Short mmCIF file of C-alpha atoms in Angstrom, two decimals:
data_model
loop_
_atom_site.label_atom_id
_atom_site.label_comp_id
_atom_site.label_asym_id
_atom_site.label_seq_id
_atom_site.Cartn_x
_atom_site.Cartn_y
_atom_site.Cartn_z
CA MET O 738 1.67 -1.91 -38.74
CA ALA O 739 -1.76 -0.03 -38.00
CA ALA O 740 -2.36 3.46 -37.76
CA ASP O 741 -3.07 3.34 -33.88
CA VAL O 742 0.15 1.46 -32.80
CA GLY O 743 3.77 3.05 -32.80
CA THR O 744 6.64 1.23 -33.30
CA GLY O 745 7.23 -1.76 -30.99
CA GLY O 746 4.02 -2.22 -31.04
CA HIS O 747 2.98 0.19 -28.47
CA PRO O 748 -0.44 1.85 -28.48
CA LYS O 749 -1.29 5.48 -29.27
CA GLY O 750 -3.73 7.24 -27.95
CA MET O 751 -5.17 8.42 -24.48
CA PHE O 752 -4.81 5.85 -21.64
CA LYS O 753 -4.02 3.06 -24.02
CA THR O 754 -1.39 0.36 -23.13
CA LEU O 755 -0.78 -2.97 -23.04
CA ARG O 756 -0.74 -3.70 -19.45
CA THR O 757 -3.05 -6.85 -18.39
CA ASP O 758 -3.62 -5.40 -14.16
CA ALA O 759 -6.41 -3.02 -13.29
CA TRP O 760 -4.23 0.41 -13.61
CA TRP O 761 -7.32 2.23 -12.80
CA PHE O 762 -7.51 1.44 -9.92
CA GLU O 763 -5.61 3.91 -7.62
CA PRO O 764 -6.29 6.48 -9.41
CA LEU O 765 -10.32 6.07 -9.04
CA TRP O 766 -10.20 5.53 -5.51
CA THR O 767 -7.41 7.64 -4.34
CA GLY O 768 -9.48 10.25 -7.30
CA LEU O 769 -12.82 9.99 -5.24
CA GLY O 770 -11.58 9.96 -1.43
CA PHE O 771 -9.79 12.69 -2.13
CA LEU O 772 -12.86 14.12 -3.73
CA ILE O 773 -15.12 13.09 -0.75
CA PHE O 774 -12.72 14.57 1.65
CA THR O 775 -12.91 17.53 -0.32
CA ILE O 776 -16.28 18.24 -0.35
CA TYR O 777 -16.95 17.17 3.08
CA ALA O 778 -14.58 19.70 4.03
CA ASN O 779 -16.26 22.25 2.41
CA TYR O 780 -19.80 21.35 3.80
CA GLU O 781 -18.43 21.94 7.42
CA MET O 782 -17.07 25.52 6.29
CA LEU O 783 -19.82 26.97 4.42
CA LYS O 784 -22.74 25.03 7.18
CA GLY O 785 -20.82 26.45 10.01
CA ASP O 786 -22.35 24.85 13.03
CA ASN O 787 -22.24 21.98 15.49
CA TYR O 788 -18.70 22.50 15.84
CA TRP O 789 -18.50 22.81 19.79
CA TYR O 790 -19.41 20.69 22.42
CA ASN O 791 -19.46 20.84 25.97
CA ALA O 792 -22.69 19.88 27.51
CA GLY O 793 -23.54 23.26 28.12
CA VAL O 794 -21.24 23.18 31.26
CA GLU O 795 -19.34 27.02 31.11
CA GLY O 796 -15.95 26.99 31.99
CA PHE O 797 -12.58 25.61 30.93
CA GLY O 798 -12.53 22.71 28.19
CA GLY O 799 -14.90 21.16 25.90
CA TYR O 800 -14.64 19.85 22.41
CA LEU O 801 -13.59 21.92 18.95
CA SER O 802 -13.99 20.51 15.50
CA PRO O 803 -10.30 20.73 13.79
CA PHE O 804 -11.92 22.00 10.72
CA PHE O 805 -12.91 25.94 13.28
CA SER O 806 -9.20 25.10 14.88
CA PRO O 807 -7.54 27.81 15.77
CA LEU O 808 -11.18 29.33 16.33
CA PHE O 809 -10.58 33.04 15.02
CA PHE O 810 -14.09 34.05 15.47
CA ALA O 811 -17.12 33.13 17.42
CA ASP O 812 -20.61 33.14 15.88
CA THR O 813 -23.85 32.96 17.99
CA ARG O 814 -26.04 32.63 15.03
CA VAL O 815 -25.68 29.42 14.45
CA TRP O 816 -26.11 26.37 16.44
CA ALA O 817 -23.83 24.49 18.69
CA GLY O 818 -20.93 27.42 17.91
CA ALA O 819 -18.47 28.01 20.11
CA PRO O 820 -18.79 30.60 22.76
CA VAL O 821 -17.56 34.12 22.28
CA HIS O 822 -14.92 33.79 24.93
CA GLU O 823 -13.22 30.32 23.32
CA SER O 824 -12.33 32.74 19.96
CA PHE O 825 -9.60 34.37 19.90
CA PHE O 826 -10.52 37.88 18.65
CA GLY O 827 -14.36 37.18 19.82
CA LEU O 828 -17.56 38.02 17.71
CA ALA O 829 -17.60 37.68 13.56
CA PRO O 830 -17.31 41.39 11.94
CA GLU O 831 -20.30 42.59 11.10
CA TRP O 832 -19.47 42.69 7.04
CA TRP O 833 -18.96 38.79 7.08
CA PRO O 834 -21.75 37.45 5.20
CA THR O 835 -24.79 35.73 7.02
CA TRP O 836 -24.74 32.93 4.09
CA PHE O 837 -21.44 31.95 4.74
CA PRO O 838 -21.14 31.52 8.51
CA SER O 839 -17.95 29.88 9.06
CA ILE O 840 -15.00 32.60 8.87
CA SER O 841 -12.94 30.56 11.72
CA ALA O 842 -13.07 27.85 8.64
CA ALA O 843 -12.55 29.89 5.77
CA LEU O 844 -9.03 31.43 7.27
CA ILE O 845 -7.73 28.07 8.84
CA LEU O 846 -7.93 25.61 5.95
CA PRO O 847 -6.91 26.82 2.98
CA LEU O 848 -3.73 26.64 5.22
CA PRO O 849 -3.59 23.02 5.77
CA LEU O 850 -5.07 22.45 2.43
CA SER O 851 -2.23 24.12 1.15
CA PHE O 852 0.34 22.02 2.41
CA ARG O 853 -1.62 18.99 1.04
CA LEU O 854 -1.74 20.44 -2.48
CA THR O 855 2.12 21.04 -2.48
CA CYS O 856 2.94 17.63 -0.54
CA TYR O 857 4.99 15.42 -2.66
CA TYR O 858 2.67 12.82 -2.27
CA TYR O 859 -0.18 14.21 -2.77
CA ARG O 860 1.36 15.56 -5.95
CA LYS O 861 2.20 12.18 -7.52
CA PHE O 862 -1.47 11.31 -6.28
CA TYR O 863 -3.61 14.16 -8.39
CA TYR O 864 -1.24 14.23 -11.31
CA ARG O 865 -2.14 10.65 -11.90
CA ALA O 866 -5.95 10.84 -10.90
CA TYR O 867 -6.80 14.38 -11.66
CA PHE O 868 -4.55 15.84 -14.53
CA MET O 869 -3.75 12.01 -16.10
CA THR O 870 -0.11 12.35 -16.31
CA PRO O 871 -0.13 9.89 -16.38
CA PRO O 872 -2.87 8.08 -15.13
CA ALA O 873 -0.73 5.54 -14.20
CA CYS O 874 3.37 3.71 -15.01
CA ALA O 875 3.37 2.61 -19.08
CA VAL O 876 -0.10 4.22 -19.65
CA ASN O 877 -0.46 6.85 -22.03
CA PRO O 878 -1.05 10.25 -20.69
CA ALA O 879 -3.61 12.56 -21.53
CA PRO O 880 -2.68 15.34 -24.14
CA GLN O 881 -0.93 18.43 -22.94
CA PRO O 882 -1.78 21.86 -23.77
CA GLY O 883 1.99 22.97 -25.14
CA ARG O 884 4.61 21.26 -24.64
CA TYR O 885 5.08 19.77 -21.42
CA GLU O 886 6.88 21.66 -19.16
CA GLY O 887 6.16 19.64 -15.57
CA GLU O 888 6.75 21.57 -12.30
CA ARG O 889 8.15 24.67 -14.29
CA MET O 890 6.24 27.71 -15.61
CA MET O 891 2.76 27.45 -13.81
CA LEU O 892 3.42 25.33 -10.79
CA LEU O 893 6.71 26.41 -9.99
CA PHE O 894 4.66 27.39 -6.59
CA GLN O 895 5.01 24.01 -5.74
CA ASN O 896 8.42 24.72 -4.48
CA LEU O 897 7.27 26.76 -1.92
CA HIS O 898 5.97 23.47 0.09
CA ARG O 899 8.20 24.25 2.90
CA TYR O 900 6.70 27.32 3.72
CA ALA O 901 3.24 25.23 3.36
CA LEU O 902 4.82 22.79 6.04
CA TYR O 903 5.37 26.24 8.63
CA THR O 904 1.83 26.54 8.84
CA ALA O 905 0.83 23.22 8.88
CA ILE O 906 3.24 22.68 11.96
CA VAL O 907 1.36 26.06 13.69
CA VAL O 908 -1.82 24.64 13.22
CA ILE O 909 -0.93 21.18 15.07
CA GLY O 910 0.04 23.08 17.96
CA PHE O 911 -3.53 24.62 18.37
CA LEU O 912 -5.03 21.17 17.47
CA SER O 913 -2.79 19.92 20.13
CA TRP O 914 -4.36 23.09 22.04
CA ASP O 915 -7.89 21.30 21.73
CA ALA O 916 -6.37 17.50 22.32
CA PHE O 917 -5.46 18.77 25.84
CA MET O 918 -8.67 21.35 26.40
CA SER O 919 -11.03 17.96 25.14
CA PHE O 920 -10.05 16.20 28.77
CA PHE O 921 -12.05 19.14 30.36
CA ARG O 922 -15.31 20.09 30.90
CA GLY O 923 -16.39 23.50 32.94
CA GLY O 924 -12.81 23.13 34.48
CA GLN O 925 -13.20 19.83 35.57
CA LEU O 926 -10.44 16.91 34.17
CA GLY O 927 -11.87 13.55 32.58
CA VAL O 928 -11.94 11.57 29.61
CA GLY O 929 -14.32 10.79 27.02
CA VAL O 930 -14.03 9.00 23.73
CA GLY O 931 -14.08 12.64 21.94
CA SER O 932 -10.62 13.38 24.06
CA ILE O 933 -9.14 10.45 22.57
CA ILE O 934 -10.37 11.14 18.99
CA LEU O 935 -9.54 14.58 19.13
CA THR O 936 -6.10 13.44 20.92
CA ILE O 937 -5.19 11.01 18.03
CA ASN O 938 -5.78 13.65 15.43
CA PRO O 939 -2.72 16.03 16.09
CA ILE O 940 -1.00 12.55 16.67
CA LEU O 941 -1.46 11.57 12.87
CA LEU O 942 -1.31 14.76 11.95
CA GLY O 943 2.08 15.16 13.51
CA MET O 944 3.60 11.62 11.87
CA TYR O 945 2.30 13.07 8.35
CA THR O 946 3.88 16.77 8.78
CA PHE O 947 7.45 15.42 10.52
CA GLY O 948 7.67 12.89 7.60
CA CYS O 949 7.33 15.26 5.36
CA HIS O 950 9.96 15.73 2.31
CA ALA O 951 10.76 19.30 2.78
CA TRP O 952 11.22 18.69 6.77
CA ARG O 953 13.52 15.93 5.55
CA HIS O 954 15.80 17.86 3.82
CA LEU O 955 15.45 21.08 6.03
CA VAL O 956 16.65 18.40 9.48
CA GLY O 957 19.54 17.18 7.54
CA GLY O 958 19.26 15.83 3.55
CA ARG O 959 20.92 18.74 2.79
CA LYS O 960 24.13 18.21 4.56
CA ASP O 961 26.49 15.99 2.18
CA CYS O 962 28.29 15.52 5.69
CA PHE O 963 26.75 14.66 9.00
CA SER O 964 29.56 13.56 10.50
CA CYS O 965 31.07 16.91 10.24
CA ASP O 966 29.00 17.98 13.13
CA ALA O 967 32.29 16.50 14.90
CA LEU O 968 30.58 18.66 18.38
CA ASN O 969 27.77 17.04 17.78
CA ARG O 970 27.40 13.89 18.74
CA ASP O 971 24.96 11.49 20.37
CA LYS O 972 25.05 8.36 20.77
CA GLY O 973 27.99 7.11 18.19
CA MET O 974 26.35 9.28 15.70
CA THR O 975 25.32 13.29 14.64
CA LYS O 976 22.19 14.60 16.06
CA SER O 977 21.57 15.96 12.23
CA TYR O 978 21.97 12.12 11.14
CA GLY O 979 19.91 10.89 13.89
CA ALA O 980 17.05 13.49 13.27
CA TRP O 981 17.01 12.48 9.33
CA ARG O 982 16.67 8.63 10.31
CA ALA O 983 13.69 9.59 12.66
CA VAL O 984 12.35 11.77 9.80
CA THR O 985 13.21 9.12 7.25
CA TRP O 986 10.94 6.66 8.93
CA LEU O 987 8.25 8.74 8.77
CA ASN O 988 8.89 9.37 5.44
CA GLU O 989 9.14 5.69 4.17
CA ARG O 990 5.29 5.46 5.64
CA HIS O 991 4.17 9.13 4.14
CA MET O 992 1.80 7.77 1.85
CA LEU O 993 -0.42 5.98 4.64
CA LEU O 994 0.41 8.55 6.82
CA ALA O 995 -0.99 11.26 4.61
CA TRP O 996 -4.13 8.80 4.08
CA VAL O 997 -4.86 7.86 7.74
CA SER O 998 -4.05 11.40 8.89
CA MET O 999 -6.77 13.02 6.66
CA ILE O 1000 -9.17 10.60 7.03
CA TRP O 1001 -9.26 10.76 10.97
CA VAL O 1002 -9.17 14.83 10.49
CA GLY O 1003 -12.53 13.96 8.55
CA TRP O 1004 -13.56 11.53 11.32
CA THR O 1005 -12.85 13.96 14.06
CA ALA O 1006 -15.01 16.77 12.56
CA VAL O 1007 -18.44 14.23 11.62
CA TYR O 1008 -17.38 12.77 15.53
CA VAL O 1009 -18.04 16.44 17.00
CA ARG O 1010 -20.66 17.08 14.92
CA LEU O 1011 -22.84 14.20 15.48
CA VAL O 1012 -22.23 14.83 19.56
CA ALA O 1013 -23.11 18.44 19.35
CA SER O 1014 -26.28 18.42 17.49
CA GLY O 1015 -27.22 15.50 19.81
CA ALA O 1016 -27.19 12.81 17.24
CA ILE O 1017 -25.00 10.62 19.38
CA THR O 1018 -24.36 10.43 23.16
CA ASP O 1019 -20.77 10.93 24.24
CA PHE O 1020 -19.50 8.52 27.05
CA ASN O 1021 -17.01 10.34 29.25
CA THR O 1022 -16.27 10.37 32.79
CA TRP O 1023 -18.20 13.81 33.42
CA GLY O 1024 -21.34 11.80 33.39
CA ASN O 1025 -23.02 15.05 31.06
CA MET D 308 4.80 -30.30 -20.86
CA ALA D 309 2.25 -27.64 -20.36
CA GLU D 310 2.48 -25.07 -23.66
CA ARG D 311 1.61 -21.30 -23.15
CA LYS D 312 1.35 -18.67 -25.55
CA PHE D 313 3.65 -15.65 -26.61
CA ARG D 314 3.19 -12.59 -28.40
CA VAL D 315 7.06 -11.08 -29.40
CA TRP D 316 7.07 -7.76 -31.20
CA ARG D 317 9.73 -8.66 -34.58
CA GLY D 318 10.94 -5.68 -36.67
CA ASN D 319 12.75 -2.67 -36.48
CA ALA D 320 12.85 0.86 -36.53
CA GLU D 321 10.74 1.40 -39.74
CA GLY D 322 7.96 -1.34 -38.62
CA GLY D 323 7.01 -4.69 -37.69
CA GLU D 324 4.29 -6.87 -36.24
CA PHE D 325 3.57 -9.22 -33.08
CA VAL D 326 4.11 -12.62 -33.98
CA ASP D 327 2.48 -15.55 -31.71
CA TYR D 328 4.70 -18.56 -30.65
CA GLN D 329 3.60 -21.49 -28.37
CA VAL D 330 5.98 -22.07 -25.95
CA GLU D 331 6.82 -25.08 -23.72
CA ILE D 332 6.55 -24.46 -20.54
CA GLU D 333 8.80 -25.65 -17.52
CA PRO D 334 8.59 -24.87 -13.79
CA GLY D 335 10.51 -21.94 -12.38
CA MET D 336 11.09 -20.42 -16.43
CA VAL D 337 11.38 -16.92 -16.26
CA VAL D 338 10.13 -14.93 -19.79
CA LEU D 339 14.13 -14.64 -21.13
CA ASP D 340 13.69 -18.33 -20.90
CA ALA D 341 11.12 -18.74 -23.17
CA VAL D 342 12.89 -15.66 -25.53
CA HIS D 343 15.49 -17.82 -25.79
CA ARG D 344 13.56 -21.00 -26.46
CA ILE D 345 11.78 -19.08 -29.30
CA GLN D 346 15.07 -18.72 -30.66
CA THR D 347 16.15 -22.21 -30.30
CA HIS D 348 13.39 -23.60 -31.54
CA GLN D 349 11.42 -21.33 -33.74
CA ALA D 350 12.63 -18.15 -35.02
CA ASN D 351 16.79 -18.29 -35.10
CA ASP D 352 17.26 -14.62 -36.11
CA LEU D 353 14.97 -13.03 -33.20
CA ALA D 354 17.22 -10.68 -31.46
CA VAL D 355 17.35 -10.17 -27.70
CA ARG D 356 20.09 -8.60 -25.92
CA TRP D 357 21.22 -10.60 -22.26
CA ASN D 358 24.10 -11.43 -20.84
CA CYS D 359 23.75 -12.37 -17.31
CA LYS D 360 20.64 -14.06 -16.71
CA ALA D 361 20.55 -12.94 -12.93
CA GLY D 362 18.74 -9.49 -12.61
CA LYS D 363 22.61 -7.89 -12.13
CA CYS D 364 23.59 -6.90 -15.96
CA GLY D 365 20.66 -4.89 -17.03
CA SER D 366 20.44 -5.86 -20.64
CA CYS D 367 17.72 -7.57 -20.77
CA SER D 368 14.70 -4.69 -20.16
CA CYS D 369 12.03 -4.85 -22.48
CA GLU D 370 8.28 -4.61 -21.65
CA VAL D 371 6.18 -7.56 -21.01
CA ASN D 372 2.65 -6.99 -21.08
CA GLY D 373 3.13 -3.23 -21.18
CA LYS D 374 5.20 -3.45 -17.94
CA PRO D 375 9.09 -1.99 -17.98
CA LYS D 376 10.94 -5.70 -16.51
CA LEU D 377 14.02 -7.59 -16.27
CA SER D 378 13.28 -10.59 -18.91
CA CYS D 379 15.24 -13.03 -16.76
CA MET D 380 13.30 -11.48 -13.36
CA THR D 381 9.93 -12.16 -14.36
CA ARG D 382 8.56 -15.40 -13.69
CA VAL D 383 6.34 -16.93 -16.76
CA ASN D 384 4.33 -18.14 -13.89
CA ASP D 385 3.26 -14.76 -12.32
CA TYR D 386 0.43 -14.10 -15.13
CA ALA D 387 -2.09 -16.62 -15.16
CA PRO D 388 -1.68 -19.84 -17.64
CA ASP D 389 -4.23 -18.87 -19.70
CA GLU D 390 -3.25 -15.70 -20.28
CA THR D 391 -0.92 -14.36 -23.67
CA ILE D 392 2.38 -12.84 -22.41
CA THR D 393 3.38 -10.13 -24.48
CA ILE D 394 7.06 -9.47 -24.76
CA GLN D 395 7.71 -5.73 -26.46
CA PRO D 396 11.20 -3.66 -26.51
CA LEU D 397 11.42 -0.17 -24.53
CA ARG D 398 9.41 2.25 -26.00
CA THR D 399 11.81 5.08 -24.70
CA PHE D 400 14.20 4.17 -27.00
CA PRO D 401 14.90 3.64 -30.88
CA ILE D 402 14.43 -0.27 -32.18
CA LEU D 403 17.38 -2.00 -33.91
CA LYS D 404 15.55 -4.86 -33.94
CA ASP D 405 12.84 -6.89 -32.39
CA LEU D 406 13.37 -6.26 -28.69
CA VAL D 407 16.58 -4.87 -28.58
CA THR D 408 16.88 -0.73 -28.41
CA ASP D 409 19.44 1.51 -28.99
CA VAL D 410 20.25 3.28 -25.25
CA THR D 411 23.02 6.13 -26.15
CA TRP D 412 21.06 8.07 -25.49
CA ASN D 413 21.35 7.94 -21.72
CA TYR D 414 25.45 7.83 -21.84
CA GLU D 415 25.20 10.96 -23.70
CA GLN D 416 23.54 12.62 -20.94
CA LYS D 417 26.03 11.12 -18.38
CA ALA D 418 28.87 12.38 -19.99
CA LYS D 419 27.58 15.37 -19.66
CA ILE D 420 26.96 15.58 -15.69
CA LYS D 421 30.34 17.07 -14.13
CA PRO D 422 32.16 14.19 -12.89
CA LEU D 423 33.60 13.67 -9.01
CA GLN D 424 35.49 16.70 -7.68
CA PRO D 425 37.29 15.27 -4.46
CA ARG D 426 39.05 17.75 -2.04
CA PRO D 427 42.24 17.34 -1.37
CA ARG D 428 43.96 14.59 0.42
CA GLU D 429 44.41 14.71 4.49
CA ALA D 430 47.58 14.81 5.61
CA ASP D 431 48.68 11.64 5.47
CA GLY D 432 47.43 10.85 2.13
CA THR D 433 43.81 9.42 2.52
CA HIS D 434 40.47 10.56 2.26
CA ARG D 435 38.51 9.43 5.15
CA MET D 436 34.55 9.19 5.32
CA GLN D 437 31.96 8.05 7.75
CA GLN D 438 29.26 5.24 7.45
CA GLU D 439 26.92 8.08 8.33
CA ASP D 440 27.55 10.02 5.37
CA VAL D 441 28.05 7.49 3.10
CA ASP D 442 24.78 5.42 3.92
CA ARG D 443 22.49 7.74 1.04
CA VAL D 444 25.31 7.00 -1.67
CA GLN D 445 25.38 3.88 -1.20
CA GLU D 446 22.12 2.86 -2.23
CA PHE D 447 22.30 4.27 -5.67
CA ARG D 448 25.52 2.21 -6.55
CA LYS D 449 23.15 -0.37 -6.70
CA CYS D 450 21.89 1.01 -10.22
CA ILE D 451 22.18 -1.56 -12.56
CA GLU D 452 21.66 0.80 -15.49
CA CYS D 453 19.12 -1.11 -17.21
CA PHE D 454 17.17 1.79 -17.99
CA LEU D 455 13.64 0.64 -16.95
CA CYS D 456 13.28 4.08 -15.37
CA GLN D 457 13.92 5.60 -18.16
CA ASP D 458 11.80 4.30 -20.03
CA VAL D 459 8.88 4.21 -17.59
CA CYS D 460 9.24 8.27 -17.11
CA HIS D 461 6.64 9.76 -19.17
CA VAL D 462 8.81 13.07 -19.19
CA LEU D 463 10.44 11.04 -21.34
CA ARG D 464 8.67 8.12 -23.23
CA ASN D 465 5.49 10.44 -23.88
CA GLN D 466 6.54 13.96 -23.51
CA ASP D 467 9.25 13.47 -25.91
CA ARG D 468 11.29 16.16 -23.74
CA LYS D 469 14.52 14.14 -24.00
CA ASP D 470 15.85 17.76 -24.92
CA ALA D 471 15.27 19.24 -21.00
CA PHE D 472 15.45 16.48 -18.69
CA VAL D 473 18.02 13.71 -18.13
CA GLY D 474 15.91 11.30 -16.32
CA PRO D 475 15.41 9.50 -13.54
CA ARG D 476 18.47 7.66 -13.96
CA LEU D 477 20.72 10.31 -14.24
CA MET D 478 19.02 11.24 -11.51
CA ILE D 479 20.52 9.25 -9.19
CA HIS D 480 23.98 9.50 -10.76
CA ILE D 481 23.98 13.13 -9.71
CA ALA D 482 22.37 13.10 -6.67
CA GLN D 483 24.91 10.30 -5.88
CA LEU D 484 27.53 12.91 -6.72
CA GLU D 485 26.32 15.60 -5.13
CA MET D 486 25.52 13.80 -1.83
CA ASN D 487 29.40 12.85 -1.80
CA PRO D 488 31.01 13.47 1.23
CA LEU D 489 34.08 14.18 -0.61
CA ASP D 490 33.08 16.28 -3.88
CA THR D 491 33.54 20.13 -4.42
CA ALA D 492 31.70 20.09 -7.26
CA ASP D 493 28.64 22.44 -7.48
CA ARG D 494 26.06 21.07 -9.88
CA ILE D 495 23.09 22.64 -8.62
CA PRO D 496 22.65 25.19 -11.27
CA GLU D 497 22.76 22.56 -14.75
CA LEU D 498 20.07 20.66 -11.93
CA LYS D 499 17.89 23.71 -12.42
CA LYS D 500 18.62 24.45 -16.24
CA GLU D 501 20.16 21.87 -17.99
CA TYR D 502 19.40 18.26 -15.91
CA GLY D 503 15.82 19.58 -16.09
CA SER D 504 14.36 18.41 -12.21
CA GLY D 505 11.82 20.79 -12.36
CA LEU D 506 10.20 18.42 -15.17
CA CYS D 507 9.98 15.15 -13.04
CA ASN D 508 6.05 15.30 -12.06
CA ILE D 509 7.20 13.21 -8.86
CA THR D 510 4.45 10.36 -10.08
CA ARG D 511 6.97 7.88 -9.04
CA CYS D 512 6.98 5.12 -11.82
CA CYS D 513 11.06 4.72 -11.80
CA THR D 514 10.46 4.18 -8.44
CA ASP D 515 7.80 1.30 -9.26
CA VAL D 516 9.86 0.00 -11.59
CA CYS D 517 13.33 -0.18 -10.32
CA PRO D 518 14.33 -4.02 -10.37
CA GLU D 519 17.20 -3.05 -7.30
CA HIS D 520 14.39 -1.38 -5.56
CA ILE D 521 16.41 1.77 -5.52
CA ASN D 522 13.38 4.46 -3.78
CA ILE D 523 14.43 6.77 -6.73
CA THR D 524 11.75 9.92 -5.79
CA ASP D 525 11.97 10.21 -2.21
CA ASN D 526 15.99 8.95 -1.94
CA ALA D 527 17.43 10.77 -5.31
CA ILE D 528 14.92 13.29 -7.05
CA ILE D 529 13.04 15.10 -4.19
CA PRO D 530 16.52 15.94 -2.32
CA LEU D 531 17.82 17.31 -5.05
CA LYS D 532 14.66 19.24 -5.89
CA GLU D 533 14.64 20.98 -2.41
CA ARG D 534 18.61 21.73 -3.05
CA VAL D 535 17.10 23.47 -6.28
CA VAL D 536 14.35 24.97 -3.73
CA ASP D 537 17.18 26.30 -1.63
CA ARG D 538 19.56 27.95 -4.37
CA TYR D 539 16.55 29.56 -6.12
CA TYR D 540 13.12 29.63 -5.11
CA ASP D 541 13.30 29.79 -1.12
CA PRO D 542 13.35 33.61 -0.51
CA VAL D 543 14.80 33.11 3.45
CA MET D 544 18.06 31.07 2.24
CA MET D 545 18.36 33.56 -0.67
CA ILE D 546 18.26 36.49 2.12
CA TRP D 547 20.39 34.43 4.70
CA ARG D 548 22.80 33.64 2.01
CA ALA D 549 23.21 37.23 0.88
CA LEU D 550 23.79 38.56 4.05
CA THR D 551 26.30 35.50 5.51
CA GLY D 552 27.70 35.13 1.88
CA LYS D 553 27.59 31.09 2.99
#
C-alpha cells in the first residue's frame, strides 16, 4: 500500500479525495463572491462620497446609500455627501482623520458584518472556502495548528450570534426609514427607480434576518411543547408554533436569502453612487 | 449487455489494494447489484454488508467515487458510461474486511446518552401529545443508522476527535430526546462537555449525505447549539435565570 494512501484506499494529504465531481467549484465561487463584496464595502467606506442623492432639491427626501445608514455624521468635504440636517449628530467631529472620510460607514458596517460573520450559513461557507475545514465534503481539510477544537476556544464568540441579530434588526429599521424617505424629494411624494431599489433592500434583508437560526430558536425552537401555550391559540395552532413555522419557511431559504440580500445591498450602494455622481439618470416622477 | 469497470478496495485493517473488475451492466442496476455480481462471478470472498436493498436498513454504506453513499440506492447510470466506479469502505471506522467496517463505536456513544425520562402519566393513565409538538421529533425518527453522516463528518473523519464529539447521528438522537414534550431529563450540560456540540463547525456535510434527507444541521445540531447558548453563553438569559429561578 502506497504511503499516501490510507487503509481503505482513502488518499492522505491536504485536499486529497477520490471525488470525481467539481467539488472545488462551490468554495471557489462563494469565497470569491464574498471577497468581492467585502472589497466593495471597504471601497465605499474609505471613499466616503457619492452616498446621497436628492437632485439638489432641499427638503425631506432623497436616496441614502445603505452602507452609510443610519447617517450618524455628515461630511461636507466630500462629493455628494448628505446635508448636515440629515445626520443624527451633525458634522463629523474635527478629530476624525481626513484620509478616512466616512465615520458613519465605519461605525455602522461592523454591525451587519458581525451578523453575517456569525451567521450559521456564512459559517458553513467560510469554514469551507477560507479555512478549508474541510473545503468540501469527503475532501481532506487543511492541516490544523494543534488539536482541532471546532467552535470552542478561539471561536467561542460565535455563540453570541443572537446579539449580532439584535443589532441587524435595528439596522433594518433604519433602512426601512431610508426606503420611506426615498419616496419623497423636497417633501413631495413620488417614485423613482431608486425608491424601488431602496425598498427591496430592507425587504430582502428582513427575509434573511428573520429566517436566522437564532431567531427561529427564540420565537419557538427553544420550547419542547408548543401546545402548552394553550391560552394563546390562533386558528388551531399556538402562536409560537405558527411563528416558528413561518420562520422555518424563511430558514429553509436562508442560504439563498443570504446571497440575494447581500448582493442587493451592494447593488443599492452602486445605484446610489452612479446616480449621485451623475453617471446615470434616475428615472422618476419628480422630473429631476 | 454493456460492461463497465469497477475498482473495489480489497483488504483488511492491516492493508489492501484496489482490484479492478469488469462487470456486465443491465438497465436499472445499482452499485450494490454490481458488487453482488462481482461476488458471484469473480470474487466469492468479497465481503459486503447488506440487508434490505431498499434504502431502509442502512447496512450497505460505503464510499462511491469518494462520496459516502448507500450502495443500494446509488444507480450505476448516475455515472458517465466511461467513468470507472470506485467503491471503498467507510473511512471513519475500522475496516473488518473489504467493504465491511466495524461501526460499534456509534452504539457505544448512544449508550452514553441519557434515555427518555417521561413525565408522570395523566390521571387517566395516558400520555397525550399534540401533533405540533411532535412534528420536529418525527423527522429525526426517519434515521436508519447508516452512519454516512458520521463517516463524512470531518471532526470524526479527519480531525480524529472521536474522544470529544459524538457525531451528527447522535446529535439527532439527542435532539429527538431533548425536544420530546414528554421528556424531563436535562442533557444540556453533557451536550456542551461530553457530547461536544462545540466541536461541530456546521459545514453541513452530514445533511448533504443523509439518504433520508433529514435536515440534521438546521433542525437538530443548530437548535441544540442554541440551547447550549441559552444555558452557558447568553448573559441576559443567565441573569434572567438567576433572577427568576427559571
